[in-house]
mmCIF file with all atom_site columns, C-alpha atoms in Angstrom:
data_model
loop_
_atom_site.group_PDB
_atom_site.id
_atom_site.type_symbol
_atom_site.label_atom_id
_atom_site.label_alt_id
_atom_site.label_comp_id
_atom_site.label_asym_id
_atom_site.label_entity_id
_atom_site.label_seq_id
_atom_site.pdbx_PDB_ins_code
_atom_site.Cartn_x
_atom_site.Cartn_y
_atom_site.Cartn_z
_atom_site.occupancy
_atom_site.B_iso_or_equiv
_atom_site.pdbx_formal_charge
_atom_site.auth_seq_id
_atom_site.auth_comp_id
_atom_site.auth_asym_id
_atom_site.auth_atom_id
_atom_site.pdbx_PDB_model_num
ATOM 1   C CA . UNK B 1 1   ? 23.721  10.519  119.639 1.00 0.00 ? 248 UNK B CA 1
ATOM 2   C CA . UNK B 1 2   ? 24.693  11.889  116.325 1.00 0.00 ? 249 UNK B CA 1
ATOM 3   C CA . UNK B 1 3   ? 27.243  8.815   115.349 1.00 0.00 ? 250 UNK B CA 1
ATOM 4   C CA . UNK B 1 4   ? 24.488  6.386   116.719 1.00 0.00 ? 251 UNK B CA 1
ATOM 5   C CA . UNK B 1 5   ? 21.913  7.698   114.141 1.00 0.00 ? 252 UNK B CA 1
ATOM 6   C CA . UNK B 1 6   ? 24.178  7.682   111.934 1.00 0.00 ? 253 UNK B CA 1
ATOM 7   C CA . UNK B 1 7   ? 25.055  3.991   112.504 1.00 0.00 ? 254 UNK B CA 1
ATOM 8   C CA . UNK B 1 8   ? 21.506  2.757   112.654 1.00 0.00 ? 255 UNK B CA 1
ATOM 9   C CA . UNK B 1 9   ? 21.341  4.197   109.127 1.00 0.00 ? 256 UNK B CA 1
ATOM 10  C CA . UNK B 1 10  ? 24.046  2.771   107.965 1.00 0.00 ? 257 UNK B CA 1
ATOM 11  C CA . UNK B 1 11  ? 22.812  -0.671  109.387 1.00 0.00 ? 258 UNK B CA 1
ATOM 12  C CA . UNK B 1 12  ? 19.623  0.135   107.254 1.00 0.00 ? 259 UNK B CA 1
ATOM 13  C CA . UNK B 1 13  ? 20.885  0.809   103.962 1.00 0.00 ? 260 UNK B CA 1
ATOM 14  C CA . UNK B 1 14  ? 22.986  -2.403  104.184 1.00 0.00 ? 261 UNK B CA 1
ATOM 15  C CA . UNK B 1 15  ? 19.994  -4.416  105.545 1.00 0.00 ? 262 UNK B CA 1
ATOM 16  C CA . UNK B 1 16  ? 17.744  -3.200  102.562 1.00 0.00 ? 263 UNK B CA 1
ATOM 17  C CA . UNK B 1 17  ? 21.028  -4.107  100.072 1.00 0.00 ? 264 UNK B CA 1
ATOM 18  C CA . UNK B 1 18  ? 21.003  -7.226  101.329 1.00 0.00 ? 265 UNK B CA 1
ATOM 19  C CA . UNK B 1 19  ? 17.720  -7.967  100.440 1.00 0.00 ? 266 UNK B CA 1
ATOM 20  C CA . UNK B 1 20  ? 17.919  -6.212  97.140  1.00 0.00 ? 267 UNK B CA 1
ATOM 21  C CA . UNK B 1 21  ? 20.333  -8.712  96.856  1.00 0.00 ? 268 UNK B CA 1
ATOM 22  C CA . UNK B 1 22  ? 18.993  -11.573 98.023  1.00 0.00 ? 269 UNK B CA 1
ATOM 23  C CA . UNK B 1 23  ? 15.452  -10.559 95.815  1.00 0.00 ? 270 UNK B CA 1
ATOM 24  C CA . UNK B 1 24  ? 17.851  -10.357 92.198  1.00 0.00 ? 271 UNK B CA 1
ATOM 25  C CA . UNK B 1 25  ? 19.209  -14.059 93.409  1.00 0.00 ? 272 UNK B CA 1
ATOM 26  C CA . UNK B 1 26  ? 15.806  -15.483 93.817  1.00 0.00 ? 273 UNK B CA 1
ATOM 27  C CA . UNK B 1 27  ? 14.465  -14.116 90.529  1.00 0.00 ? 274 UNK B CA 1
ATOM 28  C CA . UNK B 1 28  ? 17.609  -15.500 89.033  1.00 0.00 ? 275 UNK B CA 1
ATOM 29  C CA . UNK B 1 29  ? 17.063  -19.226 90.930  1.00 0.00 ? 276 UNK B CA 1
ATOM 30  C CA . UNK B 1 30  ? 13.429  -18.732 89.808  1.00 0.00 ? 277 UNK B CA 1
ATOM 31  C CA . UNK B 1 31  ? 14.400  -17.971 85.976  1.00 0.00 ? 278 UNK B CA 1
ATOM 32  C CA . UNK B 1 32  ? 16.088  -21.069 86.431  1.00 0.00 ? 279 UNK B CA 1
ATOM 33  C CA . UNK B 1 33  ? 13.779  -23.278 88.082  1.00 0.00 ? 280 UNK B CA 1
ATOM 34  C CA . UNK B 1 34  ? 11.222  -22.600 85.219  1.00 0.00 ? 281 UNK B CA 1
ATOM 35  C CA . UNK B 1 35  ? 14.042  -22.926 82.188  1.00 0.00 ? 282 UNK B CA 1
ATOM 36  C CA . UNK B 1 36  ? 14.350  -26.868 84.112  1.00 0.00 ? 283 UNK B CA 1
ATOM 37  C CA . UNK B 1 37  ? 10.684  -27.209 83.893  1.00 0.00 ? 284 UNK B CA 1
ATOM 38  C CA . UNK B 1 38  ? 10.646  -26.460 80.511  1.00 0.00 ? 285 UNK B CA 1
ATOM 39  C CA . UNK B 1 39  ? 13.486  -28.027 79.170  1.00 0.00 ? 286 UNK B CA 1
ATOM 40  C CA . UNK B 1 40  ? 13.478  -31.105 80.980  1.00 0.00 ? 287 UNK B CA 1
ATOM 41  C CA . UNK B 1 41  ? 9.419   -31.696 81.894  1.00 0.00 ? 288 UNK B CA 1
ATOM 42  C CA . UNK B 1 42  ? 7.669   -30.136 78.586  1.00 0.00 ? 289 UNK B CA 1
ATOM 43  C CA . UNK B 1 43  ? 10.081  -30.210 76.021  1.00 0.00 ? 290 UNK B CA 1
ATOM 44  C CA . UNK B 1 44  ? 10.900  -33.452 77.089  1.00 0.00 ? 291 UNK B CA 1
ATOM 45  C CA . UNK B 1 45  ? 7.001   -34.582 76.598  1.00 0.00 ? 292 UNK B CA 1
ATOM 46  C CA . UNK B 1 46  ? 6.445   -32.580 73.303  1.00 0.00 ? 293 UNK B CA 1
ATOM 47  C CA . UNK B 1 47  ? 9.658   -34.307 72.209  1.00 0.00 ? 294 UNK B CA 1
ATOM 48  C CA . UNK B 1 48  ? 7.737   -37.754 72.663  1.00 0.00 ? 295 UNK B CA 1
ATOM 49  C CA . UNK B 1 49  ? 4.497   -36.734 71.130  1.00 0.00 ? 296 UNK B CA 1
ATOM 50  C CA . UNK B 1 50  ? 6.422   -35.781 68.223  1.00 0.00 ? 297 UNK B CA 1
ATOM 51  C CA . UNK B 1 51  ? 7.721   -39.161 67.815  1.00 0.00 ? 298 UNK B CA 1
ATOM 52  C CA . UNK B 1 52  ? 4.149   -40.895 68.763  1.00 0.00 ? 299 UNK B CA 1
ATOM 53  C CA . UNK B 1 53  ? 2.660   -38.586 65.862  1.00 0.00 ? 300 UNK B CA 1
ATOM 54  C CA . UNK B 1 54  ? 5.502   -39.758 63.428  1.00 0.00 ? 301 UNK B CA 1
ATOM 55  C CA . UNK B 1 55  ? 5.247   -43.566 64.477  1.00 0.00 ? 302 UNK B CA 1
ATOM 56  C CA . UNK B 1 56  ? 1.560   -43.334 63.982  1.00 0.00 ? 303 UNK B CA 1
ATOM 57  C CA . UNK B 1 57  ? 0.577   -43.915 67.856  1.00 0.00 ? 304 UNK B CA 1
ATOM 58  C CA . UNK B 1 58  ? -3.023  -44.749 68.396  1.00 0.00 ? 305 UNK B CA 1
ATOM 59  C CA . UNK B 1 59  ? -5.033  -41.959 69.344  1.00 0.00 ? 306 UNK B CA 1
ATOM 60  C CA . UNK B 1 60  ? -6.042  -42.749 72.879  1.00 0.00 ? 307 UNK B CA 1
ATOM 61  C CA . UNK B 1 61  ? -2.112  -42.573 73.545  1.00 0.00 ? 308 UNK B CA 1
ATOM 62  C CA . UNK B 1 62  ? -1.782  -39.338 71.541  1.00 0.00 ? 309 UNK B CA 1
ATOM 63  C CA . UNK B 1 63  ? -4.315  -37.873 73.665  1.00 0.00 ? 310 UNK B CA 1
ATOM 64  C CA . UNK B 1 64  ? -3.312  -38.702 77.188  1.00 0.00 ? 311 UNK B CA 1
ATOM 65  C CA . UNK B 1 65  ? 0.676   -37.234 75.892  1.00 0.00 ? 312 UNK B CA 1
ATOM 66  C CA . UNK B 1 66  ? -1.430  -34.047 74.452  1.00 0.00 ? 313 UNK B CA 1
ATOM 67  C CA . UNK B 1 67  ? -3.235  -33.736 78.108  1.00 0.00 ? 314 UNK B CA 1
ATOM 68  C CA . UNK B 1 68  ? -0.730  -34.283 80.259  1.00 0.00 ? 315 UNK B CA 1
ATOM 69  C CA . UNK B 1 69  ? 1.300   -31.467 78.531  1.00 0.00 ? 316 UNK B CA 1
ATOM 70  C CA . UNK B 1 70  ? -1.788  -29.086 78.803  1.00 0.00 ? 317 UNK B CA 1
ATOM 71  C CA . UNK B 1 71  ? -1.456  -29.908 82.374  1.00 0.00 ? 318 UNK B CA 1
ATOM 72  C CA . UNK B 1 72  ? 2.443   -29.138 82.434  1.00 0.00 ? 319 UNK B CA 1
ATOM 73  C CA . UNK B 1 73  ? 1.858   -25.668 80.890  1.00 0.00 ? 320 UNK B CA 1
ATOM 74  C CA . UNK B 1 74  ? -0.640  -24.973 83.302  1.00 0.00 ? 321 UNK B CA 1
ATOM 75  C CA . UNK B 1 75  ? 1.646   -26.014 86.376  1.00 0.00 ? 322 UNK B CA 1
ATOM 76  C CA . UNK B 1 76  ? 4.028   -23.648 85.022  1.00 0.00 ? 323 UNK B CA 1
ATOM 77  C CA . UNK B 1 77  ? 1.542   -20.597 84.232  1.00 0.00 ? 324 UNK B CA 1
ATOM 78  C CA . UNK B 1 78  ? -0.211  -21.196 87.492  1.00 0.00 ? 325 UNK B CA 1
ATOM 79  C CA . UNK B 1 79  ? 3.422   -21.111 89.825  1.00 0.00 ? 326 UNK B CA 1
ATOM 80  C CA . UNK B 1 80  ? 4.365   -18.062 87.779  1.00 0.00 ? 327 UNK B CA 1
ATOM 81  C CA . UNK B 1 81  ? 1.356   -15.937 88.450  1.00 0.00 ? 328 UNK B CA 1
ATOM 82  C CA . UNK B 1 82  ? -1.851  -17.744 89.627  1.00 0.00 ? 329 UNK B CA 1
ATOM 83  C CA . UNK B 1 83  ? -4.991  -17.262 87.158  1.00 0.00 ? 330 UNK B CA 1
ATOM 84  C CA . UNK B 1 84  ? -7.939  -15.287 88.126  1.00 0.00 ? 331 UNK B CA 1
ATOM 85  C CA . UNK B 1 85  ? -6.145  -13.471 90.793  1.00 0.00 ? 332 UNK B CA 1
ATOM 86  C CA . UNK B 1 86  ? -8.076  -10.713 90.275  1.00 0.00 ? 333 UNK B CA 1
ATOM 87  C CA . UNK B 1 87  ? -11.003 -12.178 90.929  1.00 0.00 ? 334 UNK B CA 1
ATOM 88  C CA . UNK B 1 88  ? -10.533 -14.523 93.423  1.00 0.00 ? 335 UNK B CA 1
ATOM 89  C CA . UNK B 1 89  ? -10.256 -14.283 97.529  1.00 0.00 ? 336 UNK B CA 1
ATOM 90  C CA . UNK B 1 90  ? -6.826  -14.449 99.488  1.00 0.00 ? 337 UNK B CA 1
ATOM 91  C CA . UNK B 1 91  ? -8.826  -17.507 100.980 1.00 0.00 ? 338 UNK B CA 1
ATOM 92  C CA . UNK B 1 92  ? -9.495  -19.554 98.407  1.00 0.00 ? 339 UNK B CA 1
ATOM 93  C CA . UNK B 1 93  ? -6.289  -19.350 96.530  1.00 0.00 ? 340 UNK B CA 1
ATOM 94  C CA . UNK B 1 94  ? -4.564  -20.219 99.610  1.00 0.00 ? 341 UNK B CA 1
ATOM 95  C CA . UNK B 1 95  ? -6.689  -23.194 100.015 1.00 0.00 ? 342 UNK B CA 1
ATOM 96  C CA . UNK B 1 96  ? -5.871  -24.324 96.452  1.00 0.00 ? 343 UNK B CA 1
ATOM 97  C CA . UNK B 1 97  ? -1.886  -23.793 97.948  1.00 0.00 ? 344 UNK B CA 1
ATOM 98  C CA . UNK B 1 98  ? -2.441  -26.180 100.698 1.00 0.00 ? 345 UNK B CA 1
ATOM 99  C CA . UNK B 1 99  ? -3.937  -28.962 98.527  1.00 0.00 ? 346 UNK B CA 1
ATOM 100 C CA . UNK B 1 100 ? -1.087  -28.940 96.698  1.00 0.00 ? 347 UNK B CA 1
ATOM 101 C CA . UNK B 1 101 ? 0.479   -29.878 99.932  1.00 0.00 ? 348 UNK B CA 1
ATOM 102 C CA . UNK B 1 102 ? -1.811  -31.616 101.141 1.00 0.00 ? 349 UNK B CA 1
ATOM 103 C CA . UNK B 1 103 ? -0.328  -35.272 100.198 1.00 0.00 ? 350 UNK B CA 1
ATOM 104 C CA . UNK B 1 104 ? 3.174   -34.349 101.508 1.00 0.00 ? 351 UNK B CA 1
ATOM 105 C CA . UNK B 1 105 ? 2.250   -32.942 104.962 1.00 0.00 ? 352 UNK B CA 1
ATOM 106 C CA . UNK B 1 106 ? -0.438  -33.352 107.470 1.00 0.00 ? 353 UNK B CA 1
ATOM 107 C CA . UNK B 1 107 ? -2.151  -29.988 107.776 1.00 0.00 ? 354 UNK B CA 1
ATOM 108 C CA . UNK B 1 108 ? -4.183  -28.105 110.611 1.00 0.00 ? 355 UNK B CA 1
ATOM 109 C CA . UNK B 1 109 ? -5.452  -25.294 108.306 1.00 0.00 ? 356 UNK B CA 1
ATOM 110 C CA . UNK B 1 110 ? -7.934  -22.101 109.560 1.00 0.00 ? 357 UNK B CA 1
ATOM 111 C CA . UNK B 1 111 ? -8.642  -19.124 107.964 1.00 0.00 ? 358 UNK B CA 1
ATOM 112 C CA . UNK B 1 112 ? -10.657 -16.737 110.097 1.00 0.00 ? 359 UNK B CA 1
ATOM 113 C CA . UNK B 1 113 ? -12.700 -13.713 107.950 1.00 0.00 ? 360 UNK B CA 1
ATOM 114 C CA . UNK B 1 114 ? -13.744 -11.191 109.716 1.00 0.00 ? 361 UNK B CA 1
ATOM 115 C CA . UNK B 1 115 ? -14.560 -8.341  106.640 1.00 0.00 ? 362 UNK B CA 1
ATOM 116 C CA . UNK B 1 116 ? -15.680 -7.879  103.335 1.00 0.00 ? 363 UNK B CA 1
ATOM 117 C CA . UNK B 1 117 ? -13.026 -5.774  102.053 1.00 0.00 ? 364 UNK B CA 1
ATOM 118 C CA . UNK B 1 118 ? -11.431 -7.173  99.086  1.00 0.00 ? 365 UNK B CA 1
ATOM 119 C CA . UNK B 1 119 ? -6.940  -7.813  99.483  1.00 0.00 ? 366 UNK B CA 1
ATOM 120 C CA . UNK B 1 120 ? -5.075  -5.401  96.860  1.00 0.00 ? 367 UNK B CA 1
ATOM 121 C CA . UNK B 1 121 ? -3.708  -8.481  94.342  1.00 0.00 ? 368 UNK B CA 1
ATOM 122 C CA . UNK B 1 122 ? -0.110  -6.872  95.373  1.00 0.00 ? 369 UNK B CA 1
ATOM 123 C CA . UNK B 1 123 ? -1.013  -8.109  99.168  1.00 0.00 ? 370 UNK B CA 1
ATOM 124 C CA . UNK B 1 124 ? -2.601  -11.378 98.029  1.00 0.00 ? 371 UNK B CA 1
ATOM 125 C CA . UNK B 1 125 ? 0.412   -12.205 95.468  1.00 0.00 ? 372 UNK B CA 1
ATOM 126 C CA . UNK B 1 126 ? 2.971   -11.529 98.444  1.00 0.00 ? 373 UNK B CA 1
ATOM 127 C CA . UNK B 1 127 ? 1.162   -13.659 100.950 1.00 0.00 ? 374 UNK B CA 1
ATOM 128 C CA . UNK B 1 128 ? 1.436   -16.808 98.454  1.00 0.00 ? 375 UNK B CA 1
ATOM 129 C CA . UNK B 1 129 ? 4.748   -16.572 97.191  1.00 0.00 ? 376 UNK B CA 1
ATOM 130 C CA . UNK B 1 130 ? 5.349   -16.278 101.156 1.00 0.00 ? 377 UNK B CA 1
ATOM 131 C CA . UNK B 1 131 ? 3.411   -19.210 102.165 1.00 0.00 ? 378 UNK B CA 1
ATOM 132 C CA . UNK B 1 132 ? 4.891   -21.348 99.352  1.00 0.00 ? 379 UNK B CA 1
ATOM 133 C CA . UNK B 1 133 ? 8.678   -20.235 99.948  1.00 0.00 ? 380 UNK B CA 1
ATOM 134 C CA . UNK B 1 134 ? 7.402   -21.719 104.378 1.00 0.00 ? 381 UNK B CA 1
ATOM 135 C CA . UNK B 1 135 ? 6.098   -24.626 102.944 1.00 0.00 ? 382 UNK B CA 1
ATOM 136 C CA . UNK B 1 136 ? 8.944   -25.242 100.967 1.00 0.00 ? 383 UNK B CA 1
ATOM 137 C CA . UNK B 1 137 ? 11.410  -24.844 103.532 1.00 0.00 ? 384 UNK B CA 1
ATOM 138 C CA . UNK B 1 138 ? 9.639   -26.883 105.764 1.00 0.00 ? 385 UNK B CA 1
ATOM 139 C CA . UNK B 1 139 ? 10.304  -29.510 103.490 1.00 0.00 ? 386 UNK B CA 1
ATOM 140 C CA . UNK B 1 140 ? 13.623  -29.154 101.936 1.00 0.00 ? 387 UNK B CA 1
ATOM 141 C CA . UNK B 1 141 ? 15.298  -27.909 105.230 1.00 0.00 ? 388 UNK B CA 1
ATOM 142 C CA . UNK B 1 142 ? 12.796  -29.168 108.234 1.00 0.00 ? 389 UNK B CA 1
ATOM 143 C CA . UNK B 1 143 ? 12.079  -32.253 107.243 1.00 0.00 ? 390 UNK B CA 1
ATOM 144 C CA . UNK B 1 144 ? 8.581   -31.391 108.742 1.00 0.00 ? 391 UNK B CA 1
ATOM 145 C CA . UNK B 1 145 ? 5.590   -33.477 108.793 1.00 0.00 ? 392 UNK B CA 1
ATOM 146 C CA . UNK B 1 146 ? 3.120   -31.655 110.357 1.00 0.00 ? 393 UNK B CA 1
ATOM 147 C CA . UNK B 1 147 ? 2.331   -27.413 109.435 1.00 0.00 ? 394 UNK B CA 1
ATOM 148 C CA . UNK B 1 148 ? -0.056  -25.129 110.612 1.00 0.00 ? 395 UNK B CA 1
ATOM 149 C CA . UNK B 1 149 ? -1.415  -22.372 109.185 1.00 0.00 ? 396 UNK B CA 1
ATOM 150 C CA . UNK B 1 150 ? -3.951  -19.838 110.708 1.00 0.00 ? 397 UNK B CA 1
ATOM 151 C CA . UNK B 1 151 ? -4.847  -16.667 109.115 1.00 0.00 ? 398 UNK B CA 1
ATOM 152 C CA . UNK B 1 152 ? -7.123  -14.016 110.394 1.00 0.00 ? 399 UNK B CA 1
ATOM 153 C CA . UNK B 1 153 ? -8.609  -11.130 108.033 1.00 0.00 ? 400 UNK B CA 1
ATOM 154 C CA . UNK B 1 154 ? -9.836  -8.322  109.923 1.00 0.00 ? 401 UNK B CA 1
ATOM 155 C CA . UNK B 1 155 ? -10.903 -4.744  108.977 1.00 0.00 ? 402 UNK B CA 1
ATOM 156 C CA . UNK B 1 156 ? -7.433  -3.584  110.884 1.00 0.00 ? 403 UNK B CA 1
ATOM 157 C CA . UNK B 1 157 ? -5.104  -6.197  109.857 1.00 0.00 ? 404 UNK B CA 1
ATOM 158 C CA . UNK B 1 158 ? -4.137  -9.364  108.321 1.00 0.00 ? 405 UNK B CA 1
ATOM 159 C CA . UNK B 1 159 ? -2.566  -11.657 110.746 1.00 0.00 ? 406 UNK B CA 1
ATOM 160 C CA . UNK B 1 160 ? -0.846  -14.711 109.506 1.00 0.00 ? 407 UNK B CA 1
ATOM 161 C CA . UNK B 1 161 ? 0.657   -17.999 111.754 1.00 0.00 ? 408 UNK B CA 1
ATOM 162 C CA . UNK B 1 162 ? 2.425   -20.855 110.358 1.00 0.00 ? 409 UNK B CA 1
ATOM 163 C CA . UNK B 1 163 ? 4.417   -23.347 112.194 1.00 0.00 ? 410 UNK B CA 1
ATOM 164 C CA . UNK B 1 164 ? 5.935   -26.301 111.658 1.00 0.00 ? 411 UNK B CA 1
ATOM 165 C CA . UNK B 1 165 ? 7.133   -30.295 113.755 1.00 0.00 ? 412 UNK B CA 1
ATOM 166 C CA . UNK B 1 166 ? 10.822  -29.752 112.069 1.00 0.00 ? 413 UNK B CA 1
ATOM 167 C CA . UNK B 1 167 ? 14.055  -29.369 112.769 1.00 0.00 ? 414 UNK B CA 1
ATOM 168 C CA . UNK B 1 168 ? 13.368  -26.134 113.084 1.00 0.00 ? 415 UNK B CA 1
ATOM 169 C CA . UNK B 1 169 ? 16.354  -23.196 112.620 1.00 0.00 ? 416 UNK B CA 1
ATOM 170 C CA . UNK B 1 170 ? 19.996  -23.933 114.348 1.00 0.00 ? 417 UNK B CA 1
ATOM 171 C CA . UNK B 1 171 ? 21.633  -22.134 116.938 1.00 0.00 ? 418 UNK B CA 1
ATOM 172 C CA . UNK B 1 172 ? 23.935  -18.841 114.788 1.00 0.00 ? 419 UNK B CA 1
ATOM 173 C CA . UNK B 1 173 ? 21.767  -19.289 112.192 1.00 0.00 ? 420 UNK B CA 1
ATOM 174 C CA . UNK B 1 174 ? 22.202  -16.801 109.095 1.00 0.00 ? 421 UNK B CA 1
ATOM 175 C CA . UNK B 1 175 ? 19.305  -16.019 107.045 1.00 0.00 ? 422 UNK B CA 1
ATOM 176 C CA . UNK B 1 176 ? 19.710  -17.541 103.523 1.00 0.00 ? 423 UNK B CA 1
ATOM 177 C CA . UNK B 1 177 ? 17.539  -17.230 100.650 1.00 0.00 ? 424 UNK B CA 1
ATOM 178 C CA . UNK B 1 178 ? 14.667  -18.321 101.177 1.00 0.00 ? 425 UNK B CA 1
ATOM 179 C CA . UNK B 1 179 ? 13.922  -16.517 104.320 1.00 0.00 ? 426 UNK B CA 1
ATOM 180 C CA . UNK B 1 180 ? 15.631  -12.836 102.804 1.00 0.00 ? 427 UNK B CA 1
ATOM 181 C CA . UNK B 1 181 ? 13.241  -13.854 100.095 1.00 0.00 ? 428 UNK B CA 1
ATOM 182 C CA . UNK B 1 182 ? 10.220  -13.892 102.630 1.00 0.00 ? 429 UNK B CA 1
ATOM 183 C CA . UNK B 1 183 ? 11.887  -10.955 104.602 1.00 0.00 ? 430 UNK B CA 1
ATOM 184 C CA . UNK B 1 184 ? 11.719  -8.734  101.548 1.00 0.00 ? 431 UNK B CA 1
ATOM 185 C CA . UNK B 1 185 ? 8.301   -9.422  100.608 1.00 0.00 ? 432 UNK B CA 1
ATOM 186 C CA . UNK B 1 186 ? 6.918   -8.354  103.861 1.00 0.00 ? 433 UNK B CA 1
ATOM 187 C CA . UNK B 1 187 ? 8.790   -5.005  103.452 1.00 0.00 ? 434 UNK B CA 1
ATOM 188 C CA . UNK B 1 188 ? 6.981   -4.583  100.016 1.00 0.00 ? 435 UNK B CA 1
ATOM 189 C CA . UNK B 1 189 ? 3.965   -4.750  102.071 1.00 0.00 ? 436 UNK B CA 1
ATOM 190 C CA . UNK B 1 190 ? 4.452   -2.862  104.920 1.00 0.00 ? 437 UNK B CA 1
ATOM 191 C CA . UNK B 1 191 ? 4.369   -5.949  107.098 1.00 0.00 ? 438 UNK B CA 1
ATOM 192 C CA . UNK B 1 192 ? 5.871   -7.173  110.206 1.00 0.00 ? 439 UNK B CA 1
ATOM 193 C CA . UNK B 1 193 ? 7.013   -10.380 111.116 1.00 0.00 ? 440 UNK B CA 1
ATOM 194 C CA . UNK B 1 194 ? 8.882   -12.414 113.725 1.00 0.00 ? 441 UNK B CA 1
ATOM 195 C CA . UNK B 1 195 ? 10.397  -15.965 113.753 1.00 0.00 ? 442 UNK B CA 1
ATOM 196 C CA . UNK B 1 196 ? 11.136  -18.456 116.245 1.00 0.00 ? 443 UNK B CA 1
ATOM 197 C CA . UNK B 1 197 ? 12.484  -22.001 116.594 1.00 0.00 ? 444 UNK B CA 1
ATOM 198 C CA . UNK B 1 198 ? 10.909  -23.933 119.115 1.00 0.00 ? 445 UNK B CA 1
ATOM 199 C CA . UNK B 1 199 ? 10.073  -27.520 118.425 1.00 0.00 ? 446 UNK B CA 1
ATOM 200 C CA . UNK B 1 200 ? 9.747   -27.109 115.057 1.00 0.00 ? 447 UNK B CA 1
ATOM 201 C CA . UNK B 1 201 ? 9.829   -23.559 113.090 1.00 0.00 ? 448 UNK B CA 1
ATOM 202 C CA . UNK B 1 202 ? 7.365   -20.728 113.973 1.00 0.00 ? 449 UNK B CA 1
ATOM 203 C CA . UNK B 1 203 ? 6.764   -17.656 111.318 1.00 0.00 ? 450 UNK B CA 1
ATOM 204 C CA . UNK B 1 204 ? 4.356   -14.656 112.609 1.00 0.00 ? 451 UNK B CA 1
ATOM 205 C CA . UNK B 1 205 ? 3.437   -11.880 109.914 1.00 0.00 ? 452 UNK B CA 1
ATOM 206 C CA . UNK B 1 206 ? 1.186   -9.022  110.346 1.00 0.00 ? 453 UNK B CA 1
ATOM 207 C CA . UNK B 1 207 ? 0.317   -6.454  107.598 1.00 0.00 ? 454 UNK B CA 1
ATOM 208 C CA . UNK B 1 208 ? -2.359  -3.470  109.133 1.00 0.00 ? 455 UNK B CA 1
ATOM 209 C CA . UNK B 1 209 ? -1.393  -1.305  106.734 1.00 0.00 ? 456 UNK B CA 1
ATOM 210 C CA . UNK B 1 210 ? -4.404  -0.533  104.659 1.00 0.00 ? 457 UNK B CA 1
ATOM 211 C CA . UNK B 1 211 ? -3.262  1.582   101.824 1.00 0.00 ? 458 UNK B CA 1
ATOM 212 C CA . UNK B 1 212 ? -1.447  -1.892  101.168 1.00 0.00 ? 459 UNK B CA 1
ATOM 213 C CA . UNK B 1 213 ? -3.469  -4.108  102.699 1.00 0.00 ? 460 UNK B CA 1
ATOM 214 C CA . UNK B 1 214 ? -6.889  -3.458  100.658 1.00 0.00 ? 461 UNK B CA 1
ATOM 215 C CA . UNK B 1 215 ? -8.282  -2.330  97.294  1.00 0.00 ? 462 UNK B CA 1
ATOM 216 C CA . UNK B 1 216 ? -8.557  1.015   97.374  1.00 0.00 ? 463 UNK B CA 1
ATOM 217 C CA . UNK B 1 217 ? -11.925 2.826   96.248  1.00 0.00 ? 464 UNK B CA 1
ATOM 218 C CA . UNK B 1 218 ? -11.061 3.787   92.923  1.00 0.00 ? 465 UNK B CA 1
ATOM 219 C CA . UNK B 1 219 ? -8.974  1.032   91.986  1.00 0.00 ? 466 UNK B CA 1
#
């Protein structure tokens, strides 16, 4: 009994390394991700303005390069940490998440609110970088063309279930980034989830946690 506890806590430790792991790689790939966008997307465009300023463009031109990078920088603020998060419902800024989407995949979307409790912004940050690291994979590794995604918010809980038409995962699978990525930010909020891969790919999550799950009174 003794060596057994002492093995499932071993398993543990190495289980929450992994992730630790896996979480340093991501911020890494995501440091990265956003030195491309700069680099090669805005710098690229300022570049050009530059050189329509000094050629003496006319100024309809100069003004479509000027709001097209206003847009860039706002791509790029908005994927780092989404404005008004403070302010604004789990609901809605997922909805603004799937209309992003919305051109590459046809989507059955329902949210189902069933309180007025306000998310904790820790919950609510979580829950998109989650969403967008499923719909991504869908994508890049299902080739999917169809996703659905329910969520139900409950005094108790917040239930979430997205599923996918794509190739869905392959037999011996091993859990790469992406998915240690989601796996460690349902640990950060107490969550649960479980996968499958059944025509297509199937993600469950369930947080009923509430001194996660909601604002707290004084906060």
């Amino acid at each position: 009994m003794y060596q057994q506890k002492v093995a499932h806590l071993e398993n543990e430790h190495r289980f929450k390394e992994s992730l630790r792991l896996s979480m340093l790689e991501s911020q890494e790939n995501e440091r990265a991700r956003i030195a491309h966008d700069l680099h090669d997307s805005l710098n690229g465009h300022l570049t050009a303005l530059q050189w329509s300023v000094d050629l003496d463009v006319e100024r309809p031109k100069l003004q479509d390069k000027i709001k097209f990078c206003i847009a860039e920088v706002r791509r790029i603020s908005h994927n780092l940490y989404p404005p008004l998060l403070e302010d604004t419902s789990l609901e809605t800024l997922l909805s603004h998440q799937v209309q992003h989407w919305i051109s590459r995949y046809e989507i059955d979307y329902y949210i189902d609110v069933r309180t007025q409790q306000s998310i904790s912004n820790h919950v609510k940050l979580h829950f998109l970088r989650i969403i967008q690291e499923l719909f991504v994979n869908s994508d890049k590794h299902g080739h999917a063309t169809r996703v659905r995604l329910h969520l139900r918010i409950t005094p108790a809980s917040l239930c979430m279930a997205y599923c996918d038409n794509g190739k869905g995962l392959p037999p011996g699978y091993q859990a790469g980034l992406g998915i240690k990525s989601i796996q460690n930010r349902i640990m950060m909020i107490a969550g649960q989830y479980k996968t499958k891969s059944y025509q297509g790919f199937q993600f469950i999550s369930i947080c009923s946690d509430n001194k996660h799950l909601y604002k707290q009174a004084h906060s």
